[in-house]
């Protein structure tokens, strides 16, 4: 006989929220390692001492972490899920009767107190410190890379020049863009800057990218990762331009030194980081670069190179006298350099009677360009054949898998916030959530994570 459920209301219920969250649940494991006791003290200077009590900042941080742990990017939906899910309520310390804040509260806090205080950065950095102290991560061998993440910008709402952007009655993202132009760090030496092809009217800080099919506006998610553990040591948001990736890596390496007093021993990256100025910057800081060197010098050098038949490799550089020696033994003297390029020019007296002149140059003298960073380029090139270098290149692939997890598993394939600061906050939360998952698995390997 088919049974039928009959609802019978009880007068009293004995219910404990603590018992409804399984031992192996992800949030229970995360809660065991997450320490947010510093939040109130950190945020105290940014709140008034009078007036009505506001929403607890620790509650908002916990709710944001729930959203990034479970791929809930919409803050409206996040509030609905926290209100209904018992495990979320337990993690956020809301109990059964606690009131979930309105989704608009996050917007006000994000553009106000959270941004002014750098709270999200502080949460991330303290978690990294916890990983370093516990031996879960180190800076012995790190990988650096960047990945494009689509911006919240319509590709058809664009202008050709930034001067066409409105200054009066502009959106928040446009105002932040104009305010940030004067604060932008100088470009790296050896990186040629060209005017952007398109400028977004809704998010002008994003860069036009055609890396993955049709043109879209995007930001660069740049990260430093410990290759042994997969822990993210730092993240930095930048426009999705190839030339901004080395600059972002310098910012992150310097921040590791200032915040944690540590510098990587070995740094591996792809060929986009193999320019002479960047390799020299790493060497000056005692960091061993395992990066494939860009084979050719800058386009600037190739444009100025003569149409001679003898290649540049046929000439020998003399570091003692800072000159170049041709195959016939004549010296080419250094002239005034241009940027990172030094030009060496032969004497007409040497070239006129030279027996191989016709195969060397069609002019009266031969000119040879040499990078100011040729010594460090050769140093890294000699390292490429070593087994440790090849092993580093294989370990570098782990950061590619990390980007795949953040985009597809964690749902950060497209940004919701606009502006460079908004992109940076989303990257910080995504990295914090990813590190929490790594720590939860590393510290409690005995049982699989549920939830």
Short mmCIF file of N, CA and C in Angstrom, two decimals, residues 1 80 112 128 149 182 193 226-227 281 344 354 387 397 404 424 428 431 437 440 442:
data_model
loop_
_atom_site.label_atom_id
_atom_site.label_comp_id
_atom_site.label_asym_id
_atom_site.label_seq_id
_atom_site.Cartn_x
_atom_site.Cartn_y
_atom_site.Cartn_z
N UNK A 1 0.85 -1.19 0.00
CA UNK A 1 0.00 0.00 0.00
C UNK A 1 0.88 1.24 0.00
N UNK A 80 20.65 35.53 -0.68
CA UNK A 80 19.56 34.56 -0.68
C UNK A 80 20.05 33.18 -0.24
N UNK A 112 33.60 51.92 -0.07
CA UNK A 112 33.90 52.82 1.03
C UNK A 112 34.95 52.28 1.97
N UNK A 128 48.48 34.22 3.79
CA UNK A 128 49.78 33.81 3.23
C UNK A 128 50.81 33.67 4.35
N UNK A 149 41.06 37.93 -18.02
CA UNK A 149 39.70 37.71 -17.52
C UNK A 149 38.82 38.82 -18.11
N UNK A 182 47.23 59.76 -13.15
CA UNK A 182 48.41 60.41 -12.59
C UNK A 182 49.17 59.51 -11.63
N UNK A 193 55.32 51.53 -25.77
CA UNK A 193 53.93 51.80 -25.51
C UNK A 193 53.29 52.42 -26.74
N UNK A 226 53.65 29.43 -5.38
CA UNK A 226 54.65 28.46 -4.93
C UNK A 226 54.44 27.18 -5.72
N UNK A 227 55.42 26.78 -6.53
CA UNK A 227 55.24 25.63 -7.40
C UNK A 227 55.16 24.32 -6.63
N UNK A 281 66.71 42.99 -13.83
CA UNK A 281 66.06 43.39 -12.58
C UNK A 281 66.03 42.21 -11.60
N UNK A 344 77.59 49.99 -32.27
CA UNK A 344 79.04 49.97 -32.48
C UNK A 344 79.28 50.18 -33.98
N UNK A 354 88.97 46.24 -46.58
CA UNK A 354 88.61 44.93 -46.05
C UNK A 354 88.27 43.96 -47.19
N UNK A 387 69.31 20.63 -16.35
CA UNK A 387 68.10 19.88 -15.97
C UNK A 387 67.17 20.66 -15.04
N UNK A 397 53.82 24.91 -15.39
CA UNK A 397 52.48 24.59 -15.89
C UNK A 397 51.43 24.56 -14.79
N UNK A 404 43.00 27.98 -14.70
CA UNK A 404 41.85 27.23 -15.19
C UNK A 404 40.86 26.95 -14.06
N UNK A 424 40.96 44.14 -8.92
CA UNK A 424 41.91 43.70 -7.90
C UNK A 424 41.22 43.06 -6.70
N UNK A 428 41.72 39.23 -5.43
CA UNK A 428 42.13 38.93 -4.06
C UNK A 428 41.20 37.92 -3.40
N UNK A 431 41.76 34.48 -4.94
CA UNK A 431 43.01 33.88 -4.46
C UNK A 431 42.89 33.43 -3.01
N UNK A 437 41.07 26.58 0.25
CA UNK A 437 40.82 25.20 -0.18
C UNK A 437 42.10 24.37 -0.12
N UNK A 440 42.82 23.71 3.56
CA UNK A 440 41.88 22.75 4.13
C UNK A 440 42.24 21.33 3.72
N UNK A 442 45.33 20.33 2.74
CA UNK A 442 46.66 19.98 3.23
C UNK A 442 46.64 19.64 4.72
#
